Amino acid sequence: MEYTFSLLLQQAMTGLALGAIYVLSALGLSLIFGMLNIVSFAHGAFFMVGAYVGAAVLTQTGSFAVAVISAFAAGYVAGALSERLLVRRLYGQGINYPLLLTFGLAYVLVDVVRMIFGREGTTVATPAVLRGAIDLGFGTFPIYRVFLIAFTACILSITWFAIERTNWGLIIRAGSRDSSILRILGIDVSRVWLVTFGLGTALAALAGILAAPIRGANPEMGGSVLAEAFVVTVLGGMGSLAGTAMAGCLAGLVVSMTTLFAPEFADLSLYMLMAGVLLFSPNGLFARVRTA
Amino acid sequence: MKRIEITRRSLLRAGGAFGALSAGLLPPFALAQATPIKVGFVVPLTGPYGVDAQAEVKGAELAIRQFNNEGGLNGRRAELVVRDDKLNPGEAASKALELVEKDRVDFLAGPFGAAVFAVNSIAKQKGIVYNSVGNSDTINEVKDRSEFTFHEGLTCHVTGGALARYLIPKGLKRVAVLMADYVYGQETSRGFVRAARQLSAEIVTEVRHPIGMSDYSPFFSKIQAAKPDLLLVSNFGRDQQIALRQITEFGLKKQMKVAVPILVHTARLVEGHETYDGVVGCMSYYWKLEDTVPSAKAFNAAYRSLHGGIAPTDYSALGYSCVRTLLAASRDAGNTDAASVIKALEKLEYDFTKGKQYFRRCDHQSVQSVVVLTSKGPAPGVAKDDIFEILAVESEGEKTLRTCEELGYPAN
């Protein structure tokens, strides 16, 4: 088979679109793990909840924009409730207990969705305005995937701005380094953690509804997403938004190019990339160093 | 006259003697009325194929009901004992063992997926007649088969071959294959490619993907670059749904014909017509066969009557057929003894849902027709269940199966 330049470019574009989904999936996890030091095994489940809530709202309203906002809001509420009622009790008790708790929470969320929506899954239609393909010069590409790349870039920018350039972001970053100082300064740390956790799960839910027109929605969809999100988070460095963005794009490109030359290694390539990077940079590409 | 003294001990002795005498004199069928004919049904009620499994159970329930309404076997009624294998082979083996040892089932039936082999190993071990429905080539091969193993479902070779024989003569000579890299994907591709090559088609590219992928777009550039006339998507279930959705998204259907070895009724209902529009595939049964096949009409009517007016799916028909054959054979044999039922099944010729069927002697594979179809869009006046258009029905009998010698059996 002939590997032309336009074929390689097309594959690279596919990789970038794939990377956008990886970045969206991992962003919330990176926020939760980086800022709160919690390994959330329920992240894939919140992704799935977002897809289902969005699908249900889309069916009722016919508006994809309303569905996206609803999914984000539902993810936030679900995450905030989980943090307030469950996760909060395990702060300061190491990494294992929250991991186990969120692992169980994932099973509960999946079964609740099965009971409400059934087991067979559902589809989410691509919005009419984003259907079709665009000619990029080297080949046609679905408009929705171009939208995904652009939307992911916007979400990344907004999240970066919020974390790095706002007072609220400053509080979160300070708290992730030393929460006791925050308390001394009279800041309600528990409220900060609630908002951070909620935003992390909201981002997962947002990723879910945005991925749903491509992947559909089914109760088991969070499983593979969780693995991908963890790989990208670890690859990029815990808590680093720049790292998540770079790692997601890199992962998408590596998987896409591997698929072109050796498709049977497509799945494996993601983990081999992670292993390779960690050998040389154990904290990931852009690790955020903790002082406390 | 000597006075007979009745004591408690003498009364008990007399009662025991009377009871033993009665049991010995009672006709056997009266005793057997207490023991129903149990059919152990192992299906994945939990998990992504739960809806298909439930449809299969509904079909099996109809078979049981009809058998009982016809008087059963010498007064013995049939009973369906359902267990959930959760689409896990270990769980399937464990449930099958429970059915055999605890529930004392007479037959095992129903599984699809990897559970087919797990339950088969229990059936072989315990000497229980077993009839599976999963699409498989391997279950018929000499290494997996035993005298107790029967296969109601289609083989991958047959479905792949039927699809090739329908499509390739239409001028689709350049074929690309996108296959799931596990047994099902490999077997259906093999069946298709073999028949396609016999019809002078060229396989221009073959791409293997891991099972359970969520994004197939990285494969499309390579497929498009090969410029095929036809793309065979050799996977199943969610993999198939997601792959076809993304194939539609990327506009591949405008460049090539798309085919899948097996279409599933419930998957088409979930995804809708847009994803399946133009896609050609095979099924073991589609309810619209009733337009031309009397047994399909009778089956559909009975199924609708029992299950609230809904049309049977492909899995409903498989569930019905795999249980009904076992019960019909037990009736022919006059008992549920494994050796007798096996002989009866080997002689059985039946037409329960779609025309004449029988089990081939060497591998106990049900020789049957295959339906080739494509998705039908919604239209005014078209029933909600009418989601496929039948393109062809292949009824070539044993010619479409791999030969007994090829499967490892000695030539007769």
XYZ file of C-alpha atoms in Angstrom:
704
model
C 0.000 0.000 0.000
C 1.246 3.482 -0.859
C 1.577 5.927 2.040
C 1.084 9.301 0.412
C 1.571 12.652 2.145
C -2.164 13.392 2.026
C -2.869 9.987 3.620
C -0.463 10.827 6.452
C -2.025 14.266 6.891
C -5.498 12.788 6.983
C -4.379 10.270 9.581
C -2.790 13.047 11.634
C -6.050 15.013 11.560
C -7.903 11.902 12.699
C -5.382 11.592 15.500
C -5.945 15.174 16.558
C -9.696 14.633 16.712
C -9.150 11.459 18.720
C -6.807 13.419 20.969
C -9.504 16.031 21.563
C -11.733 13.353 23.076
C -8.842 12.074 25.183
C -8.174 15.610 26.445
C -11.829 16.241 27.280
C -12.057 12.920 29.112
C -8.850 13.486 31.075
C -9.288 17.154 31.953
C -11.656 16.597 34.840
C -9.609 13.708 36.183
C -6.464 15.799 36.071
C -8.238 18.551 38.007
C -9.524 16.174 40.696
C -6.297 14.260 41.062
C -4.019 17.232 40.703
C -5.857 19.503 43.092
C -7.468 17.095 45.535
C -5.086 14.150 45.350
C -8.029 11.812 44.797
C -7.910 8.969 42.280
C -11.483 8.888 41.048
C -12.407 5.517 39.594
C -15.892 6.887 39.009
C -14.658 9.266 36.345
C -15.781 7.001 33.483
C -19.169 6.613 35.139
C -19.652 10.400 35.298
C -18.706 10.507 31.597
C -21.484 7.984 30.969
C -23.979 9.913 33.129
C -23.290 13.039 31.078
C -23.946 11.150 27.841
C -27.259 9.785 29.107
C -28.496 13.015 30.667
C -27.576 14.873 27.497
C -29.336 12.245 25.360
C -32.490 12.473 27.464
C -32.544 16.292 27.339
C -31.902 16.255 23.597
C -34.886 13.940 23.111
C -37.092 16.276 25.125
C -35.891 19.656 23.841
C -34.378 18.929 20.433
C -31.537 21.307 21.294
C -27.969 20.011 21.444
C -26.784 23.185 23.179
C -29.316 22.699 25.970
C -28.290 19.038 26.172
C -24.624 19.999 26.607
C -25.401 22.537 29.329
C -27.681 20.046 31.089
C -25.046 17.328 30.980
C -22.466 19.704 32.472
C -24.875 20.760 35.199
C -25.909 17.182 35.963
C -22.260 16.131 36.176
C -21.565 18.977 38.587
C -24.532 18.157 40.829
C -23.749 14.440 40.845
C -20.103 15.126 41.623
C -20.844 17.694 44.295
C -23.282 15.347 46.007
C -20.764 12.511 45.836
C -18.089 14.725 47.346
C -20.312 16.109 50.077
C -21.877 12.829 51.152
C -19.132 10.307 50.442
C -15.664 11.449 49.436
C -15.300 14.186 52.062
C -15.263 11.641 54.851
C -12.094 10.133 53.455
C -9.867 13.201 53.083
C -6.512 12.757 54.753
C -6.870 8.973 54.871
C -4.511 8.254 52.030
C -5.159 7.435 48.418
C -6.633 3.959 48.780
C -9.941 4.647 50.507
C -11.194 7.273 48.033
C -10.068 4.963 45.216
C -12.120 2.088 46.588
C -15.078 4.348 47.299
C -15.140 5.782 43.796
C -14.708 2.270 42.367
C -17.901 1.232 44.127
C -19.615 4.472 43.180
C -18.932 3.675 39.527
C -20.801 0.364 39.798
C -23.732 2.100 41.490
C -23.955 4.797 38.804
C -23.828 2.215 36.002
C -26.606 0.143 37.559
C -28.773 3.186 38.215
C -28.466 4.178 34.561
C -29.303 0.600 33.504
C -32.420 0.640 35.666
C -33.605 3.993 34.328
C -32.572 3.807 30.681
C -32.196 0.086 30.032
C -29.201 -1.962 28.971
C -29.179 -1.681 25.211
C -27.840 1.852 24.915
C -29.082 4.793 22.896
C -27.949 7.078 20.130
C -27.367 10.815 20.106
C -27.849 12.501 16.772
C -25.186 14.901 15.531
C -26.667 18.430 15.460
C -27.872 19.294 11.962
C -25.601 22.324 11.676
C -22.545 20.147 12.402
C -23.332 17.327 9.991
C -21.495 16.624 6.801
C -17.853 16.917 5.916
C -15.419 19.701 5.124
C -12.723 19.526 2.466
C -9.364 20.195 4.124
C -7.413 20.017 0.897
C -5.869 16.619 1.631
C -9.206 14.943 2.201
C -12.672 15.424 3.648
C -13.224 15.377 7.365
C -16.438 15.347 9.440
C -17.458 18.842 10.538
C -18.435 17.574 13.992
C -14.892 16.362 14.683
C -13.456 19.734 13.647
C -15.964 21.305 16.055
C -14.766 18.927 18.790
C -11.163 20.009 18.320
C -12.135 23.664 18.470
C -14.466 23.182 21.443
C -11.819 21.271 23.361
C -9.361 24.098 22.775
C -11.959 26.554 24.164
C -12.670 24.438 27.223
C -8.952 24.067 27.884
C -8.446 27.810 27.585
C -11.362 28.595 29.913
C -10.205 26.048 32.467
C -6.619 27.294 32.302
C -7.768 30.875 32.715
C -9.972 29.947 35.658
C -7.195 28.042 37.425
C -4.270 30.322 36.617
C -5.746 33.806 36.388
C -8.650 34.047 38.845
C -8.751 34.368 42.628
C -10.765 31.237 42.848
C -8.119 29.372 40.866
C -5.456 30.811 43.122
C -7.277 29.437 46.153
C -7.524 26.005 44.560
C -3.840 25.947 43.682
C -2.868 27.163 47.121
C -5.097 24.609 48.774
C -3.630 21.775 46.746
C -0.223 22.735 48.074
C -1.156 23.363 51.687
C -4.761 23.327 52.862
C -3.902 24.255 56.459
C -2.662 27.681 55.363
C -5.968 28.269 53.624
C -7.850 27.459 56.818
C -5.672 29.820 58.796
C -6.507 32.517 56.275
C -10.199 31.888 56.980
C -11.076 30.288 53.679
C -13.698 27.534 53.707
C -11.571 24.731 52.340
C -14.399 22.211 52.259
C -16.321 24.479 49.895
C -13.277 24.772 47.639
C -12.957 20.973 47.463
C -16.660 20.608 46.737
C -16.515 23.021 43.831
C -13.311 21.481 42.472
C -14.649 17.925 42.612
C -17.920 19.033 41.087
C -16.130 20.805 38.259
C -14.005 17.752 37.599
C -17.054 15.520 37.284
C -18.868 18.209 35.273
C -16.019 18.170 32.767
C -16.287 14.372 32.561
C -20.026 14.642 31.897
C -19.398 17.333 29.289
C -16.942 15.007 27.551
C -19.592 12.298 27.628
C -22.277 14.257 25.812
C -19.791 15.633 23.287
C -18.493 12.148 22.513
C -22.000 10.644 22.350
C -22.809 11.594 18.714
C -19.663 9.662 17.721
C -19.770 6.759 20.159
C -23.404 6.525 21.209
C -24.345 6.111 24.848
C -24.386 2.820 26.683
C -24.001 1.907 30.362
C -20.596 0.301 29.829
C -19.057 3.188 27.880
C -17.174 4.577 30.876
C -14.838 1.601 31.227
C -12.590 2.337 28.271
C -12.801 6.074 28.884
C -11.482 5.663 32.423
C -8.403 3.819 31.182
C -7.743 6.412 28.461
C -8.246 9.289 30.886
C -5.825 7.822 33.400
C -3.174 7.222 30.774
C -3.432 10.778 29.485
C -3.464 12.245 33.022
C -0.408 10.238 34.057
C 1.328 10.971 30.778
C 0.745 14.693 31.042
C 1.519 14.961 34.716
C -1.023 15.073 37.512
C -2.732 18.426 37.831
C -1.106 19.984 34.782
C -3.570 21.333 32.254
C -0.828 21.945 29.715
C 0.360 18.411 30.289
C -3.135 17.014 29.763
C -3.509 18.925 26.512
C -0.110 17.863 25.177
C -0.527 14.277 26.330
C -4.007 13.973 24.837
C -2.889 15.235 21.447
C 0.226 13.076 21.512
C -1.794 10.005 22.496
C -4.299 10.606 19.724
C -1.546 10.972 17.134
C 0.330 7.896 18.317
C -2.803 5.720 18.283
C -3.834 7.046 14.888
C -0.431 6.528 13.271
C -0.027 3.082 14.822
C -3.407 2.150 13.373
C -2.184 3.103 9.920
C 0.992 1.025 10.042
C 0.191 -1.753 12.540
C -3.519 -1.688 13.423
C -3.365 -4.734 15.680
C -1.215 -2.672 18.073
C -3.613 0.284 18.144
C -4.798 -0.372 21.700
C -1.357 -1.295 22.984
C 0.321 1.797 21.562
C -1.356 4.081 24.112
C 0.083 2.122 27.035
C 3.454 1.729 25.397
C 3.591 5.499 24.966
C 2.832 5.971 28.654
C 5.449 3.422 29.665
C 8.035 5.012 27.396
C 7.471 8.540 28.700
C 7.444 7.495 32.346
C 10.774 5.720 31.918
C 12.377 9.058 31.121
C 10.082 11.380 33.036
C 8.458 9.529 35.955
C 6.186 12.452 36.859
C 4.865 12.848 33.365
C 5.518 15.503 30.752
C 4.528 18.513 32.863
C 4.265 17.322 36.426
C 2.996 19.820 38.985
C 5.340 19.515 41.935
C 3.735 19.454 45.394
C 5.395 21.208 48.309
C 3.163 19.733 51.020
C -62.744 -67.675 66.736
C -59.393 -66.260 67.653
C -59.568 -62.610 68.510
C -57.307 -60.350 66.398
C -55.656 -57.742 68.544
C -54.919 -54.449 66.801
C -51.954 -52.688 68.268
C -50.187 -49.521 67.197
C -47.223 -51.563 66.006
C -49.383 -53.869 63.864
C -51.208 -50.886 62.395
C -47.949 -49.225 61.390
C -46.641 -52.467 59.891
C -49.791 -52.876 57.813
C -49.706 -49.281 56.613
C -46.091 -49.576 55.504
C -46.791 -52.781 53.624
C -49.793 -51.221 51.906
C -47.719 -48.177 50.851
C -44.943 -50.309 49.393
C -47.459 -52.408 47.499
C -49.180 -49.335 46.086
C -45.912 -47.802 44.867
C -44.972 -50.989 43.135
C -48.321 -51.300 41.415
C -48.690 -47.637 40.340
C -48.085 -47.043 36.569
C -44.702 -45.317 35.945
C -46.216 -42.204 34.319
C -48.109 -41.340 37.430
C -44.835 -41.157 39.322
C -43.138 -39.220 36.550
C -45.887 -36.586 36.639
C -44.036 -35.163 39.625
C -40.868 -34.689 37.536
C -41.132 -32.138 34.753
C -38.804 -32.180 31.755
C -36.358 -29.438 32.607
C -34.562 -27.414 29.958
C -31.650 -25.447 31.388
C -31.310 -22.146 29.538
C -28.044 -20.207 29.956
C -28.181 -16.714 28.446
C -26.498 -13.304 29.030
C -29.410 -11.438 30.629
C -26.972 -8.918 32.120
C -24.735 -6.878 29.883
C -24.850 -5.439 26.379
C -26.792 -8.358 24.851
C -29.399 -8.515 27.564
C -32.199 -7.471 25.228
C -31.341 -10.236 22.748
C -31.103 -12.736 25.590
C -34.548 -11.700 26.834
C -35.938 -12.125 23.311
C -34.399 -15.601 23.245
C -36.050 -16.488 26.551
C -39.412 -15.324 25.170
C -38.974 -17.640 22.194
C -38.049 -20.534 24.462
C -41.098 -19.865 26.665
C -43.330 -20.226 23.618
C -41.769 -23.588 22.777
C -42.326 -24.802 26.332
C -45.933 -23.615 26.364
C -46.770 -25.243 23.034
C -45.199 -28.547 24.134
C -47.244 -28.533 27.347
C -50.446 -27.583 25.553
C -49.925 -30.561 23.255
C -49.878 -32.856 26.268
C -46.167 -32.921 27.013
C -44.397 -36.249 27.010
C -46.541 -39.027 28.451
C -48.084 -36.464 30.724
C -44.781 -34.917 31.737
C -44.736 -31.156 31.317
C -41.697 -29.152 30.272
C -40.167 -26.387 32.348
C -37.646 -23.713 31.387
C -34.958 -23.012 33.985
C -33.161 -19.788 33.059
C -29.763 -18.707 34.341
C -27.817 -15.529 33.617
C -24.251 -16.088 32.461
C -23.498 -12.302 32.449
C -21.662 -12.812 29.121
C -18.849 -14.420 31.079
C -17.637 -17.943 30.169
C -16.652 -18.745 33.754
C -20.073 -17.725 34.990
C -21.691 -19.718 32.152
C -19.835 -22.887 33.148
C -20.752 -22.363 36.780
C -24.442 -21.823 35.967
C -24.494 -24.833 33.637
C -23.016 -26.993 36.386
C -25.607 -25.681 38.832
C -28.371 -26.505 36.360
C -27.106 -30.037 35.932
C -26.230 -30.895 39.519
C -28.718 -28.868 41.538
C -31.672 -28.394 39.210
C -31.203 -31.778 37.506
C -32.058 -30.467 34.043
C -32.623 -32.917 31.217
C -31.223 -30.628 28.528
C -29.049 -27.527 28.195
C -29.763 -24.828 25.608
C -29.452 -21.217 24.610
C -25.995 -19.716 24.995
C -24.259 -17.416 22.591
C -20.849 -15.790 22.657
C -17.974 -17.463 24.447
C -20.486 -19.146 26.768
C -21.254 -21.591 23.942
C -17.988 -23.415 24.623
C -18.100 -23.108 28.391
C -21.535 -24.744 28.540
C -20.458 -27.305 25.943
C -17.655 -28.522 28.173
C -20.131 -29.086 31.016
C -22.594 -30.823 28.706
C -19.847 -33.150 27.462
C -18.627 -33.871 30.956
C -22.038 -34.596 32.388
C -23.566 -36.296 29.346
C -26.390 -33.774 28.854
C -27.812 -33.064 25.411
C -27.017 -29.475 24.516
C -28.264 -27.160 21.750
C -26.577 -23.757 21.331
C -27.536 -20.754 19.178
C -24.377 -18.640 18.972
C -22.908 -17.959 15.544
C -19.790 -20.132 15.524
C -17.622 -22.326 13.335
C -15.584 -23.823 16.136
C -18.476 -25.544 17.942
C -18.809 -27.886 14.967
C -15.152 -28.844 14.751
C -14.175 -32.286 15.944
C -12.073 -31.031 18.840
C -15.001 -29.210 20.492
C -17.848 -31.439 19.588
C -19.271 -34.451 21.362
C -22.267 -36.660 20.665
C -24.227 -34.464 23.098
C -23.482 -31.216 21.219
C -25.995 -29.796 18.750
C -25.873 -26.407 17.071
C -29.126 -24.661 16.178
C -27.469 -21.370 15.280
C -25.792 -20.480 12.000
C -22.084 -20.896 11.428
C -19.808 -17.960 10.600
C -18.788 -19.784 7.449
C -22.390 -19.953 6.234
C -23.245 -16.325 6.970
C -19.991 -14.990 5.514
C -20.399 -17.178 2.461
C -24.056 -16.245 1.879
C -23.161 -12.572 2.029
C -20.331 -12.985 -0.477
C -22.493 -15.029 -2.856
C -25.108 -12.278 -2.802
C -22.829 -9.238 -3.148
C -19.798 -10.226 -5.244
C -21.817 -11.124 -8.389
C -23.153 -7.561 -8.315
C -19.760 -6.346 -9.550
C -18.222 -5.615 -6.138
C -14.866 -7.224 -6.850
C -12.483 -5.154 -4.700
C -13.081 -6.008 -1.070
C -11.687 -4.411 2.087
C -12.128 -6.227 5.391
C -12.305 -4.539 8.787
C -12.446 -7.354 11.323
C -12.545 -7.675 15.076
C -9.404 -9.543 16.031
C -11.022 -12.444 17.884
C -12.662 -15.723 16.925
C -15.965 -14.323 15.654
C -14.375 -11.665 13.449
C -11.797 -14.098 12.088
C -14.296 -16.870 11.343
C -16.869 -14.696 9.571
C -14.151 -12.992 7.528
C -12.716 -16.365 6.588
C -16.117 -17.611 5.398
C -16.701 -14.457 3.376
C -13.203 -14.269 1.868
C -13.243 -17.912 0.829
C -16.529 -17.510 -1.051
C -15.460 -14.118 -2.434
C -12.221 -15.505 -3.877
C -14.149 -18.354 -5.500
C -16.128 -15.621 -7.261
C -12.902 -13.895 -8.426
C -13.004 -11.035 -5.916
C -9.774 -9.434 -4.710
C -9.121 -8.643 -1.050
C -7.441 -5.225 -1.331
C -6.822 -4.679 2.365
C -7.505 -6.440 5.638
C -7.458 -4.475 8.872
C -7.789 -6.056 12.313
C -9.073 -4.074 15.267
C -9.080 -4.944 18.977
C -12.477 -5.820 20.411
C -14.328 -3.100 22.333
C -13.007 -0.019 20.536
C -14.834 3.262 20.831
C -13.329 5.019 17.813
C -12.725 3.375 14.433
C -11.829 6.547 12.564
C -8.067 5.785 12.562
C -8.788 2.785 10.310
C -10.682 4.709 7.660
C -7.811 6.419 5.835
C -6.152 3.077 5.114
C -9.438 1.595 3.931
C -10.207 4.585 1.705
C -6.703 4.543 0.239
C -7.236 0.943 -0.934
C -10.257 2.086 -2.994
C -12.489 -0.931 -2.398
C -15.934 -1.495 -3.925
C -17.094 -3.255 -0.799
C -16.180 -2.970 2.886
C -16.899 -6.001 5.054
C -17.206 -4.969 8.702
C -16.696 -8.261 10.480
C -17.628 -7.515 14.070
C -20.663 -7.739 16.290
C -22.796 -5.980 18.854
C -21.603 -2.573 20.125
C -18.459 -2.787 18.009
C -20.625 -3.064 14.917
C -22.986 -0.272 15.970
C -20.157 2.158 16.720
C -18.168 1.218 13.602
C -21.184 1.686 11.322
C -22.103 4.980 12.976
C -18.602 6.323 12.357
C -18.498 4.888 8.831
C -21.666 6.907 8.175
C -20.130 9.964 9.844
C -17.024 9.831 7.628
C -19.076 9.360 4.457
C -17.548 5.977 3.579
C -20.927 4.690 2.404
C -20.770 7.158 -0.503
C -17.505 5.578 -1.662
C -18.144 1.869 -1.138
C -20.833 -0.660 -0.319
C -20.795 -1.709 3.342
C -21.722 -5.188 4.553
C -21.772 -7.004 7.889
C -21.950 -10.791 8.294
C -24.688 -10.665 10.925
C -27.366 -8.026 11.359
C -29.101 -7.965 14.726
C -32.705 -6.828 15.049
C -32.255 -5.028 18.383
C -29.077 -3.247 17.271
C -30.922 -1.817 14.271
C -33.766 -0.682 16.547
C -31.336 1.114 18.872
C -29.199 2.739 16.181
C -31.921 3.667 13.758
C -32.021 3.582 9.977
C -29.400 6.258 9.295
C -26.533 4.171 10.689
C -27.690 1.004 8.908
C -28.895 2.630 5.703
C -27.465 0.736 2.724
C -25.727 -1.877 4.889
C -26.323 -5.479 3.752
C -26.096 -8.387 6.163
C -27.460 -11.785 7.123
C -29.808 -13.062 9.784
C -31.053 -16.475 10.773
C -34.642 -15.225 10.908
C -36.689 -12.139 10.123
C -40.382 -12.031 10.848
C -41.341 -10.881 7.359
C -40.550 -14.407 6.133
C -44.219 -14.923 6.998
C -45.066 -13.481 3.581
C -43.707 -16.621 1.910
C -43.135 -19.282 4.595
C -46.204 -20.788 6.349
C -44.268 -21.914 9.421
C -42.959 -18.346 9.907
C -46.531 -17.083 9.833
C -47.640 -19.639 12.416
C -44.657 -18.929 14.653
C -45.168 -15.159 14.449
C -48.853 -15.481 15.299
C -48.180 -17.694 18.310
C -45.367 -15.432 19.521
C -47.447 -12.290 19.191
C -50.323 -13.948 20.986
C -48.105 -14.884 23.952
C -46.033 -11.712 24.100
C -48.385 -8.783 23.744
C -48.421 -8.376 19.986
C -44.699 -7.776 19.442
C -42.971 -9.422 16.501
C -40.311 -12.034 17.206
C -36.700 -11.104 16.585
C -33.919 -13.280 15.215
C -32.993 -14.325 18.751
C -36.619 -15.102 19.604
C -36.726 -17.570 16.720
C -33.406 -19.131 17.769
C -34.580 -19.522 21.354
C -37.834 -21.091 20.173
C -36.207 -23.458 17.737
C -33.382 -24.654 19.985
C -35.828 -25.676 22.735
C -38.537 -27.013 20.469
C -36.134 -29.385 18.711
C -35.042 -30.839 22.043
C -38.634 -31.374 23.158
C -39.717 -32.737 19.783
C -36.850 -35.228 19.869
C -37.719 -36.303 23.406
C -41.273 -36.925 22.264
C -40.048 -38.951 19.284
C -37.743 -40.913 21.580
C -40.505 -41.452 24.112
C -38.221 -40.413 26.964
C -35.506 -37.943 27.943
C -32.675 -40.434 28.021
C -29.661 -38.773 26.356
C -28.798 -41.632 23.990
C -32.395 -41.933 22.736
C -32.831 -38.184 22.325
C -29.547 -37.906 20.403
C -30.723 -40.599 17.956
C -34.075 -38.829 17.609
C -32.403 -35.448 16.989
C -30.171 -36.975 14.327
C -33.277 -38.258 12.516
C -35.386 -35.166 13.116
C -36.567 -33.141 10.126
C -38.401 -30.034 11.226
C -39.981 -26.822 10.016
C -40.677 -24.668 13.053
C -39.964 -21.151 11.799
C -38.475 -20.836 8.329
C -38.714 -23.977 6.276
C -37.073 -27.381 6.362
C -34.200 -27.942 8.781
C -32.317 -30.977 10.024
C -29.100 -31.772 11.913
C -26.182 -32.958 9.817
C -24.954 -36.282 11.110
C -21.228 -35.665 11.441
C -21.241 -32.387 13.390
C -24.894 -31.995 14.508
C -25.092 -28.647 12.731
C -28.627 -27.520 11.876
C -28.819 -27.240 8.097
C -31.009 -24.208 7.407
C -31.627 -21.168 5.256
C -29.956 -17.771 5.661
C -31.766 -14.480 5.109
C -29.895 -11.635 3.386
C -31.329 -8.213 4.211
C -30.788 -4.486 4.309
C -32.211 -1.820 6.566
C -35.545 -0.240 5.700
C -36.337 3.307 6.727
C -39.541 4.428 8.407
C -42.360 5.283 6.030
C -46.100 6.009 6.332
C -48.073 2.820 6.651
C -45.020 0.714 7.485
C -45.187 -1.160 10.806
C -42.745 -0.140 13.536
C -41.267 -3.656 13.530
C -40.737 -3.626 9.769
C -37.134 -2.460 9.792
C -35.482 -4.692 7.201
C -36.041 -5.545 3.577
C -35.385 -9.152 2.623
C -33.057 -9.201 -0.393
C -32.592 -12.952 -0.720
C -32.999 -16.238 1.125
C -30.184 -18.730 0.582
C -31.317 -22.341 1.030
C -28.484 -24.329 -0.478
C -28.374 -26.904 2.304
C -25.154 -28.721 3.140
C -23.358 -27.244 0.108
C -22.785 -24.035 2.057
C -21.292 -25.784 5.099
C -17.687 -26.771 5.490
C -17.365 -30.478 4.697
C -17.180 -33.053 7.458
C -13.636 -33.902 6.389
C -12.598 -30.278 6.636
C -13.976 -30.157 10.176
C -11.872 -33.162 11.125
C -14.435 -35.942 10.929
C -13.673 -39.167 9.071
C -15.298 -39.448 5.634
C -18.482 -41.590 5.748
